[in-house]
Coordinates of C-alpha atoms in Angstrom, one line a residue:
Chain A
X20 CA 0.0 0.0 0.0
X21 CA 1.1 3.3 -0.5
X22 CA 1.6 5.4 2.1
X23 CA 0.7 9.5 2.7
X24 CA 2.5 12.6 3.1
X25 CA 1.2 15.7 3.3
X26 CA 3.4 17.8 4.8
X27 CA 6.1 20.0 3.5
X28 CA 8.3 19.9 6.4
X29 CA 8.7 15.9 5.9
X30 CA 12.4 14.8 6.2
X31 CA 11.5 13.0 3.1
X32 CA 10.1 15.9 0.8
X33 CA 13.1 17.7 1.9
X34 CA 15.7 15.3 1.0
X35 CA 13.6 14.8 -2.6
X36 CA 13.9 18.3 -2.8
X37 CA 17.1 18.7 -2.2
X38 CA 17.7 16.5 -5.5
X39 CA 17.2 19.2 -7.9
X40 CA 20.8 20.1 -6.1
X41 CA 24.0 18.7 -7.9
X42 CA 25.3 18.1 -5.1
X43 CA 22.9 16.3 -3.3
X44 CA 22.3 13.9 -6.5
X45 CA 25.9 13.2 -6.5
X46 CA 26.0 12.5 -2.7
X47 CA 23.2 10.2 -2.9
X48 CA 23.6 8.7 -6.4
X49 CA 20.0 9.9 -7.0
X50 CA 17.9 11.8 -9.7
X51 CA 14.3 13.6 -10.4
X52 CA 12.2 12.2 -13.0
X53 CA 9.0 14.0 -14.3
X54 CA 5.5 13.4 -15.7
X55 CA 3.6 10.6 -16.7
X56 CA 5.0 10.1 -20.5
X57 CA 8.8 10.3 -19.0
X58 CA 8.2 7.6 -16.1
X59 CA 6.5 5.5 -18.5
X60 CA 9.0 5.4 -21.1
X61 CA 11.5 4.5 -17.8
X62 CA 9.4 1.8 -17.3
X63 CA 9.3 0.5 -20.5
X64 CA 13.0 0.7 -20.7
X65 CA 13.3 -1.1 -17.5
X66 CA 13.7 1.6 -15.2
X67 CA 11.5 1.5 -11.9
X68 CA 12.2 4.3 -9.5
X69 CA 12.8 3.9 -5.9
X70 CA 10.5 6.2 -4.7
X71 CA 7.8 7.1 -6.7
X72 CA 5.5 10.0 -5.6
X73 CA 1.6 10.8 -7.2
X74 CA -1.0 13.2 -6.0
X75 CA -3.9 11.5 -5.0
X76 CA -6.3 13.3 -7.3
X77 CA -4.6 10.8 -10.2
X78 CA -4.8 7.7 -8.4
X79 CA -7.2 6.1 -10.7
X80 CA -5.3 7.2 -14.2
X81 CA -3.8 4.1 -15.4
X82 CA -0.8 4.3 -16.0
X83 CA -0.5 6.2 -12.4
X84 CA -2.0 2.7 -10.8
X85 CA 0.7 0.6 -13.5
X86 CA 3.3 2.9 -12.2
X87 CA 2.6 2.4 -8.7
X88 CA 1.8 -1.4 -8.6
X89 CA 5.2 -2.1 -10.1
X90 CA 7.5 -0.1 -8.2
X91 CA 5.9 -1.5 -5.1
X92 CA 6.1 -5.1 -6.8
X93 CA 9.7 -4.3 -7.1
X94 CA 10.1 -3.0 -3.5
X95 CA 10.4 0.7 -4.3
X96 CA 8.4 3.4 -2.0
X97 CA 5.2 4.7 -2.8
X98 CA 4.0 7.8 -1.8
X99 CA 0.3 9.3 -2.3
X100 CA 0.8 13.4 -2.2
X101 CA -0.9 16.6 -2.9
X102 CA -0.2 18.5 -5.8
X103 CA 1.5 21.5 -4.0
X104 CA 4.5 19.1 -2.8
X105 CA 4.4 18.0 -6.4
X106 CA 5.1 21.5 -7.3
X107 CA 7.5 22.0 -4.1
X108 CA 9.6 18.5 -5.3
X109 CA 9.7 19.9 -9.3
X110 CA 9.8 23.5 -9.3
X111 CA 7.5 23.9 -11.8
X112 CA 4.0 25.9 -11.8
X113 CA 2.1 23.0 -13.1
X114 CA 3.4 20.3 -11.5
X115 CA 3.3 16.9 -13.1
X116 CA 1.0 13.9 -11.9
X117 CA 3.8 11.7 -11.1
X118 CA 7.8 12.5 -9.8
X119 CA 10.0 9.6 -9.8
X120 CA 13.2 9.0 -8.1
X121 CA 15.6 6.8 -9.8
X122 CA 19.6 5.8 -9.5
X123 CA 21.8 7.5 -11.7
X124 CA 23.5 5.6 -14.1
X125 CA 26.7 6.6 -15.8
X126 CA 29.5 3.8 -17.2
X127 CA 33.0 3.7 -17.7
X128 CA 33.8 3.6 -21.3
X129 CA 35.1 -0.2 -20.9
X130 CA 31.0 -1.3 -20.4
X131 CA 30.0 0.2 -23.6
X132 CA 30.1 -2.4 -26.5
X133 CA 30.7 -0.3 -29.5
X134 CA 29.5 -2.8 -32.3
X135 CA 25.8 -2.6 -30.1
X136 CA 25.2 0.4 -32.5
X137 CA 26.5 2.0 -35.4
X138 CA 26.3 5.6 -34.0
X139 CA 27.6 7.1 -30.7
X140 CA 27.6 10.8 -29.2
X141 CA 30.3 12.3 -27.9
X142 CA 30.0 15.5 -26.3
X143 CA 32.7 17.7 -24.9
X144 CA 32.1 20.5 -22.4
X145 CA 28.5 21.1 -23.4
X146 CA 27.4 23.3 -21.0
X147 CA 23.4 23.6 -21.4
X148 CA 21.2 21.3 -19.5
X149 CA 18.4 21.7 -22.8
X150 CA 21.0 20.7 -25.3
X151 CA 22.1 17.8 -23.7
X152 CA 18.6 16.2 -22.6
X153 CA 17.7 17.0 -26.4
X154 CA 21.1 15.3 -27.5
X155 CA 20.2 12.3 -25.9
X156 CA 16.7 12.7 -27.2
X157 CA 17.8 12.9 -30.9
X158 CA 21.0 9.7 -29.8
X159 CA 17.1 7.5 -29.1
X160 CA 15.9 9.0 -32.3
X161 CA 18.6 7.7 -34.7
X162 CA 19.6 4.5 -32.7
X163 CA 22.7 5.8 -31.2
X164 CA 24.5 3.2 -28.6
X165 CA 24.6 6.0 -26.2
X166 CA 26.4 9.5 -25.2
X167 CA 30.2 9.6 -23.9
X168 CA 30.7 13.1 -21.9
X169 CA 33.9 14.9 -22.1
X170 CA 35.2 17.3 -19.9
X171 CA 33.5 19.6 -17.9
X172 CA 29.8 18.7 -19.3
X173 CA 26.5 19.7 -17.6
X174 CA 25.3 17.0 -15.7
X175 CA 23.3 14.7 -17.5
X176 CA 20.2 13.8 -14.7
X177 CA 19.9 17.7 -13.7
X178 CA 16.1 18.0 -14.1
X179 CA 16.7 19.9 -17.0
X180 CA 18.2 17.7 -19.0
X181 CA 16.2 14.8 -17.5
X182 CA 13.2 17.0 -19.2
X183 CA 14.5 18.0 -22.4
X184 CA 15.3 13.8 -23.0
X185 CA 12.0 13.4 -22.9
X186 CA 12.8 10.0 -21.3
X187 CA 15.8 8.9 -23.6
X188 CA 17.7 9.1 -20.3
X189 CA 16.3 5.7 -19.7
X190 CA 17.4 4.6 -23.5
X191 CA 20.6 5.8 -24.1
X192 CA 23.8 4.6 -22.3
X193 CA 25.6 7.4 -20.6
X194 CA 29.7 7.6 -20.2
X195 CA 32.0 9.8 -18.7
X196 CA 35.8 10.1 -19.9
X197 CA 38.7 12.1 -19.8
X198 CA 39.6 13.0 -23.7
X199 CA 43.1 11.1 -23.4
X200 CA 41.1 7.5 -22.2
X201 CA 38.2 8.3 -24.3
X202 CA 41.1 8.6 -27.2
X203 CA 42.8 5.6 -26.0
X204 CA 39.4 3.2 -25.6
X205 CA 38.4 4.4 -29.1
X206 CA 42.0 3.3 -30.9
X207 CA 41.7 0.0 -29.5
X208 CA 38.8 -1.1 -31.2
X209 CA 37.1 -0.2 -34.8
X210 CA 35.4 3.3 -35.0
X211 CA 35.5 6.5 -36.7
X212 CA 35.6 9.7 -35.3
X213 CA 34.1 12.5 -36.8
X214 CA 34.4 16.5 -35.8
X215 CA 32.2 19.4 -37.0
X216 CA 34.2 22.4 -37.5
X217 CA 34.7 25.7 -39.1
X218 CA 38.3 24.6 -39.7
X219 CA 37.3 22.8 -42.9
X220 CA 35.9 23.1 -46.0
X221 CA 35.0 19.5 -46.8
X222 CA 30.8 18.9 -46.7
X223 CA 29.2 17.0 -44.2
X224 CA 27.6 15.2 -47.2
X225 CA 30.5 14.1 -49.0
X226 CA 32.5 11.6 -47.2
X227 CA 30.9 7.6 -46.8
X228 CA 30.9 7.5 -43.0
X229 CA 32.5 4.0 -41.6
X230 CA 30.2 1.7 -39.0
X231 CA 30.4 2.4 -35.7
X232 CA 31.3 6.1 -36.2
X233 CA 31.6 8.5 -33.1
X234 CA 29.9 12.2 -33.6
X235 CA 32.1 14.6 -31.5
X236 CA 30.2 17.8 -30.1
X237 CA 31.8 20.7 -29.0
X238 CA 30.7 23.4 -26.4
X239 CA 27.9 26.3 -27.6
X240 CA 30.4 28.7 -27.8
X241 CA 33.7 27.3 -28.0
X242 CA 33.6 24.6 -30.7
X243 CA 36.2 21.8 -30.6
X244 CA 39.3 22.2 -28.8
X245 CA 42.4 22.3 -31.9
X246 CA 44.0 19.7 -30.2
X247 CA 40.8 17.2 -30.1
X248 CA 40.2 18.7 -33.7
X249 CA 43.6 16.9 -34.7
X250 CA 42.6 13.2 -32.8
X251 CA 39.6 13.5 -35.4
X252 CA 39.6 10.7 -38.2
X253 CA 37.7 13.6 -40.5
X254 CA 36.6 17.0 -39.7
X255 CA 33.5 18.2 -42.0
X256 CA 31.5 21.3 -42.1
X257 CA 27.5 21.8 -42.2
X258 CA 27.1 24.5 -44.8
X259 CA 25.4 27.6 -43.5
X260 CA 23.9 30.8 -45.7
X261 CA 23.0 33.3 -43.3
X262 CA 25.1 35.8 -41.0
X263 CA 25.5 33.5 -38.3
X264 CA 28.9 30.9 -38.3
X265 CA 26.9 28.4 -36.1
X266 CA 24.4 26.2 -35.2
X267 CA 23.0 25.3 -32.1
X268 CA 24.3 22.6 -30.7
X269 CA 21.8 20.1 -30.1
X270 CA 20.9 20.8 -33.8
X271 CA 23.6 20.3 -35.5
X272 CA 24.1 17.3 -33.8
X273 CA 21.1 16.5 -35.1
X274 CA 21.8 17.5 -39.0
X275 CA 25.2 15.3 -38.6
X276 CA 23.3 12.2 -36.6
X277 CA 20.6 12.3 -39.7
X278 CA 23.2 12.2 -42.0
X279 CA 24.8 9.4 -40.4
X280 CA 21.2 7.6 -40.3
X281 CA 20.5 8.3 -43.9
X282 CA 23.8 7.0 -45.3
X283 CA 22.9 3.6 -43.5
X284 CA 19.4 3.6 -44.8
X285 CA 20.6 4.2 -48.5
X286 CA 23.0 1.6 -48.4
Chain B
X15 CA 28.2 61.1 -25.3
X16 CA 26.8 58.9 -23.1
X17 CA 25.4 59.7 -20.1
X18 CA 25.6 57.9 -17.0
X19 CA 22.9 56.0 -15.0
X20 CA 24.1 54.2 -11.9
X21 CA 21.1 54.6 -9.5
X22 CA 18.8 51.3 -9.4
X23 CA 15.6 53.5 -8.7
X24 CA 16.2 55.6 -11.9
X25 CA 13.3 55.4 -13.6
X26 CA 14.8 54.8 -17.4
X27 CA 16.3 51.3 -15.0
X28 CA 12.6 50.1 -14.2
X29 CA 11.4 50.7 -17.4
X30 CA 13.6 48.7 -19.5
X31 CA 13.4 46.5 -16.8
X32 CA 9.9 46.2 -17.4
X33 CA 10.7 44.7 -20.9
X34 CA 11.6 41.4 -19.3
X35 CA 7.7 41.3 -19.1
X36 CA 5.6 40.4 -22.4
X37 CA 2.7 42.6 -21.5
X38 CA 5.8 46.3 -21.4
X39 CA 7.3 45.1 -24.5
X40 CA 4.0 45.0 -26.4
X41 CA 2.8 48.2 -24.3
X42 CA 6.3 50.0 -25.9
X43 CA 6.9 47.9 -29.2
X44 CA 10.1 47.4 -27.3
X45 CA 12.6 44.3 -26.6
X46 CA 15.8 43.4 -25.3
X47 CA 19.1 41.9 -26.5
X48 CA 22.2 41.0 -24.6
X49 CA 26.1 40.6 -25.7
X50 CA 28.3 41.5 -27.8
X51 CA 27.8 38.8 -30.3
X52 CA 24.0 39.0 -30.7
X53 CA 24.5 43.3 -30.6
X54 CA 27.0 43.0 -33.4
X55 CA 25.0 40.6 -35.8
X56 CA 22.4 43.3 -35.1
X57 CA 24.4 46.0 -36.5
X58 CA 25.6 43.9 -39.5
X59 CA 21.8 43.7 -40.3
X60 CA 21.2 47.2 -40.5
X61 CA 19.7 48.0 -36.6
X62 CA 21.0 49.9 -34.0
X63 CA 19.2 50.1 -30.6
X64 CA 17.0 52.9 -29.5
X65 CA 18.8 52.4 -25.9
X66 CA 21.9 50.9 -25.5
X67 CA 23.5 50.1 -22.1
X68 CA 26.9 49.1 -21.8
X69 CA 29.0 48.7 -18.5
X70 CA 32.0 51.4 -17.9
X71 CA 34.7 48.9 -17.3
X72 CA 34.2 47.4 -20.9
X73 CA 34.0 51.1 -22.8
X74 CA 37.6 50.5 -24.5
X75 CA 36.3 47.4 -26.0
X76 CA 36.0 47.5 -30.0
X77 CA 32.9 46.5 -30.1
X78 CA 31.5 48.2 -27.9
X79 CA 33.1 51.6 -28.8
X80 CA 31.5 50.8 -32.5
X81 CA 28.3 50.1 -30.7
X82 CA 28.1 53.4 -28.7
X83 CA 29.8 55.4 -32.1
X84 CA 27.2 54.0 -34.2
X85 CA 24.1 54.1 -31.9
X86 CA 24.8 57.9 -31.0
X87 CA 25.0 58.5 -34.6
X88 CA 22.1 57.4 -35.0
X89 CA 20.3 59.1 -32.6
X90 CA 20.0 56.4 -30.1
X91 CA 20.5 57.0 -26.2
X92 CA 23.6 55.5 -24.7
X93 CA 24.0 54.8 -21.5
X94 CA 27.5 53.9 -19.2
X95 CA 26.0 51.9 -16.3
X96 CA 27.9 49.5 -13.7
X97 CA 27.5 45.5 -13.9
X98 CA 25.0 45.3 -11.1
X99 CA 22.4 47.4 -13.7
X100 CA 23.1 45.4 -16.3
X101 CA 22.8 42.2 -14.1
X102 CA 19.6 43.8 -12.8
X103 CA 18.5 44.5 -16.9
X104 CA 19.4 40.9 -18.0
X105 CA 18.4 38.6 -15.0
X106 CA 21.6 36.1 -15.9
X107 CA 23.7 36.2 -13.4
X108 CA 26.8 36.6 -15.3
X109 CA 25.6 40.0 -17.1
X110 CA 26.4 40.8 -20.6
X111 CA 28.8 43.7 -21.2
X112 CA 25.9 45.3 -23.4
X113 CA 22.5 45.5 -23.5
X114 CA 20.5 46.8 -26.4
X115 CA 16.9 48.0 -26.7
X116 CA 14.8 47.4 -30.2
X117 CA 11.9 48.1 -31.6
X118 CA 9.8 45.1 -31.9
X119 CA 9.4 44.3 -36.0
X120 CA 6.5 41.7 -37.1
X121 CA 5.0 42.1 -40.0
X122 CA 2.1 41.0 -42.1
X123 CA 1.9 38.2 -44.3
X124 CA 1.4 41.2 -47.4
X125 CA 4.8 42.2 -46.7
X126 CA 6.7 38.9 -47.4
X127 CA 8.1 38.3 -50.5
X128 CA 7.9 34.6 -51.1
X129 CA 10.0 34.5 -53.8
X130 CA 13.3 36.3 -51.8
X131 CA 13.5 32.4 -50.5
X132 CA 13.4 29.4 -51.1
X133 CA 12.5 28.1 -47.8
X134 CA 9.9 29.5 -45.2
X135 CA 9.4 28.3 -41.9
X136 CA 5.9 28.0 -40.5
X137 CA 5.5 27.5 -36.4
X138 CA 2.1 27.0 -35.2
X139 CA 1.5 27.4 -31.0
X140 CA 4.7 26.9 -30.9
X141 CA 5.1 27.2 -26.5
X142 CA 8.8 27.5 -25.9
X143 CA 11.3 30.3 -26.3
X144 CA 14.2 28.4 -27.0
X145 CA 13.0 26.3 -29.3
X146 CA 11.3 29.4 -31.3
X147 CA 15.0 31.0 -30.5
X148 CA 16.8 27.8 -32.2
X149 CA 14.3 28.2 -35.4
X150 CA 15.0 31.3 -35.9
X151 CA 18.9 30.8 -35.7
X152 CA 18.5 27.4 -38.0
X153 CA 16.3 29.6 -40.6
X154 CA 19.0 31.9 -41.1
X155 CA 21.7 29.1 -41.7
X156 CA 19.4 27.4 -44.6
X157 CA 19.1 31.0 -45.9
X158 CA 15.3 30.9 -44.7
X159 CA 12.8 34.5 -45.4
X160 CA 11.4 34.4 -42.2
X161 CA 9.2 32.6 -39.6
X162 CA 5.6 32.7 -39.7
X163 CA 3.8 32.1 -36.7
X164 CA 0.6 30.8 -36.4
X165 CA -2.0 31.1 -33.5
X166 CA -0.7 30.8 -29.9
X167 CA 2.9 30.9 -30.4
X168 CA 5.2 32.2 -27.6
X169 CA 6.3 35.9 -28.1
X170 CA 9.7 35.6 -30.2
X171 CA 11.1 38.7 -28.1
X172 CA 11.1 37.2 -24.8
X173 CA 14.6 37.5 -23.4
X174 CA 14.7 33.8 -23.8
X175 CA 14.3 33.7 -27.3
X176 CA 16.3 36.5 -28.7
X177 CA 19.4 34.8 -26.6
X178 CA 18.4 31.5 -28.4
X179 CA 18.4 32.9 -32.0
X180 CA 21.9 34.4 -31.6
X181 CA 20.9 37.6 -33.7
X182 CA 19.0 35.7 -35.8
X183 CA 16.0 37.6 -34.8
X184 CA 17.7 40.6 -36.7
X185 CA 18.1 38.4 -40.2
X186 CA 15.2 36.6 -40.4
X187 CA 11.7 38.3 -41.0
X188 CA 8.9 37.6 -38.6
X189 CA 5.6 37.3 -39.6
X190 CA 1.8 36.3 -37.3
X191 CA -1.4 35.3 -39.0
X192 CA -4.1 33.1 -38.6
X193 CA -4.1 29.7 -39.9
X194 CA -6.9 30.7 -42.4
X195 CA -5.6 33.9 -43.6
X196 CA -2.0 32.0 -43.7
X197 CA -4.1 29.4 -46.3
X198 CA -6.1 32.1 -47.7
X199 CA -2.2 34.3 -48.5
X200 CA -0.5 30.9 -49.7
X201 CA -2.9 29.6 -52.3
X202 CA -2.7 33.3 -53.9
X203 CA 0.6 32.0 -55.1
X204 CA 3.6 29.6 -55.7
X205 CA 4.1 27.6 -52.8
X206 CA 4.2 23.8 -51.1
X207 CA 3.5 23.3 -47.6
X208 CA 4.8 20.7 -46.0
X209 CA 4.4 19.1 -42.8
X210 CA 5.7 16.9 -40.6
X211 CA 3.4 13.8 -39.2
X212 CA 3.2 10.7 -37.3
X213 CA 0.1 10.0 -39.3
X214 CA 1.7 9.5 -42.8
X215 CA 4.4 6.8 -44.0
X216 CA 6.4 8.7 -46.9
X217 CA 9.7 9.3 -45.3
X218 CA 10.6 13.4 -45.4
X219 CA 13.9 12.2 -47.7
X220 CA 11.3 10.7 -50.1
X221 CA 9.6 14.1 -52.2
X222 CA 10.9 16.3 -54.5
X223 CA 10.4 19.4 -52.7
X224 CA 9.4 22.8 -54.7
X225 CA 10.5 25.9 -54.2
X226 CA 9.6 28.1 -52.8
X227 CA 8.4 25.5 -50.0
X228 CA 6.7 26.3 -46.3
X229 CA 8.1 24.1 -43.6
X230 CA 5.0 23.9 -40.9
X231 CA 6.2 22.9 -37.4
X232 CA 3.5 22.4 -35.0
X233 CA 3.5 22.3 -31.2
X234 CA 5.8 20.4 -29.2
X235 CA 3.5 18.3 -27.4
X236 CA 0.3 18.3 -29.7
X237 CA 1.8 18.3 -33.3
X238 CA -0.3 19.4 -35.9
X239 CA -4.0 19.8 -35.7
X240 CA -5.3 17.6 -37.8
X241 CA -7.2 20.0 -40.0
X242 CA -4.2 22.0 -40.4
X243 CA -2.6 18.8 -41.8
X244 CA -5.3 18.3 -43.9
X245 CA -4.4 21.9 -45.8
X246 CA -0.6 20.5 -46.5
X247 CA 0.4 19.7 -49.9
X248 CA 2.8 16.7 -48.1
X249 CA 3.1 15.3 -45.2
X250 CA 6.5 13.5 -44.5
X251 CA 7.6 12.2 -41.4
X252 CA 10.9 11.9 -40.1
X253 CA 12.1 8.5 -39.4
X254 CA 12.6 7.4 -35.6
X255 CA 14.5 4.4 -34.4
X256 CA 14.1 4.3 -30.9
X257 CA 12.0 4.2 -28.0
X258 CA 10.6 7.8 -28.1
X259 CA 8.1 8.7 -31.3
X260 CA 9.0 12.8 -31.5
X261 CA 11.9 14.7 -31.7
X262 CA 12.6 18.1 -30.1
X263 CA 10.6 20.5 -32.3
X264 CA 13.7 22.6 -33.0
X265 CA 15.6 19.5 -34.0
X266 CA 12.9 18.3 -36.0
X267 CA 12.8 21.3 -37.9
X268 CA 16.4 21.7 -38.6
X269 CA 16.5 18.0 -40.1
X270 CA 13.4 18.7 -42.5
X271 CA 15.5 22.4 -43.4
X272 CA 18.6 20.6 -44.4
X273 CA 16.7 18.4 -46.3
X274 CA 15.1 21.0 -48.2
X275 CA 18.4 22.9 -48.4
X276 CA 20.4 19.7 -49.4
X277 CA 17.7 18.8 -52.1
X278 CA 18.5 22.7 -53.9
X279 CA 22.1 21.7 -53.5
X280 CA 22.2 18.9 -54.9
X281 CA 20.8 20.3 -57.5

């Protein structure tokens, strides 16, 4: 049975609160989760959170009483609530029906098996919590294995970017490396890396792109670091018209993860 | 020369302040942008602010010295202020070193001249400001006219969005109309509209696209109505391998505009 709380001075509404907190998600190895379509795609992926919290006016929805009937057949907590700690646990003015707390999961590069997929993100330094969830989201999209992080990157289960992946946090496999052992892991098996950049004139349409192939992002406003631009197997260029010299990020990750795609379906 | 406003009760403060709101910039006809990149595209394009705040310990900068020279030529006011204004002006909490203030431009579908492009985008309730940011931004790359926005969409000179388009906002007309006065202005001339739909099979890489062609996005979480897809000449849909069955509505629309720019290359 699930059990009540009502009251916003509950140890346990504070410490889910306190997960929207960096630190506090990395102390307790824990992150937020929002909204019926995200949890359910968790689920469906495998993912059952340990604590699961609803308000009590969506009880009867069904995928609410799914939700709640397997996290308590797989020993997690269940919590009936009212809406306002809904909106207290996720900050926002409409708060969702359902808030999840799940374990992060992040792997070192030696778990990933790079012939599971023929395309993998790799993003270095991104710095927007929108981009990345959206990254991710597009890495579902096109069947990537999953997204290695580079650097100093946002963190990946910040409820922003848990929002923005529109559940492909559950999907896609999440790394983090150092660029020399990311290097390193990636020249001791088969896979090609590819770099957008300004420093190049060849087309993003021109060259066959090899199977598995790794998509390197750069920050929003740095680009590629010239070093990591020279560890690149082929640096291409998306063509632009207009007045500006860039895309955003998530997007042209996007243009470079459909042309990736679409070479694979031709063939 | 520029005068010098350091006082946070000064009234000139408040009201451009104010502009942070949607309900003073339509009141004025007035917006803000923030930095020196999105303030120089600006320039490029022809428009100089009416206001332009800068703070005093970045006046030797180039930019901003071509920003004050140009703005006071014009007959604009400019303003020295201290970092805590602009941090006030902004909200970020690492304030630009200038601030600019516009006048708002949209224009009516009798002003667009469909044949200056061969692509048009088309966003219809579109709800968030980065996304309508990132459109923007991607429209100029694929050498887009403008954006028209259809019904509810969220005001393209929030704070939020201007940031997102990276000056775009200043290259890319911006159009509102109904969706039957949209219809009604399309069919009086050359022009395929295409949208993108979970409720068709022909994959978007599929058609021959015309020019000049009208790329309708709808909004993130509804899509299309289905009435409005019923007035499209095509409907495509984007191929999806994974869990989810939508992409971010940026994303999706920068895929579909490379297409359509890729298709005239090709050419």
């Amino acid at each position: 049975m699930p059990r009540e709380i009502t009251g916003f001075s509950n140890p346990l509404i504070k410490r889910v609160r306190s997960l929207r907190d960096k630190k506090h998600r990395r102390r307790e190895g824990l992150f937020l989760a929002e909204g019926l379509r995200i949890l359910a795609e968790a689920e469906e992926a495998g993912f059952l959170p340990e604590m699961l919290f609803y308000a009590r006016e969506s009880a009867e929805h069904p995928i609410v009483r799914r939700l709640v009937r397997a996290t308590e057949a797989a020993g997690g907590d269940v919590i009936e609530t009212i809406p306002d700690i809904l909106h207290k646990l996720s900050g926002k003015e409409n708060p969702q029906t359902v808030i999840g707390v799940y374990p992060e999961r992040i792997v070192p590069l030696s778990a990933l098996d790079r012939s599971s997929a023929d395309i993998w993100i790799v993003a270095q330094s991104l710095r927007d919590p929108g981009n990345l969830g959206t990254i991710l989201r597009t890495g579902d999209a096109v069947g990537a294995g999953g997204l290695i992080l580079i650097d100093d990157c946002v963190d990946p289960f910040s409820v922003e970017a848990v929002r923005a992946s529109m559940g492909a946090l559950f999907t896609q496999t999440i790394a983090t490396a150092r660029w020399d052992e990311f290097v390193s892991w990636l020249r001791a098996g088969p896979g090609q890396l590819i770099g957008t950049s300004l420093n190049t004139d060849q087309d993003y349409q021109m060259p066959t792109y090899q199977r598995p192939c790794f998509l390197l992002v750069g920050n929003e406003s740095q680009g590629l670091p010239t070093t990591y631009e020279k560890d690149c197997d082929i640096l291409v260029k998306i063509p632009m018209l207009g007045k500006a010299d860039s895309l955003n990020a998530a997007v042209a990750t996007a243009v470079m993860a459909y042309e990736l795609l679409n070479q694979r379906r031709a063939r």
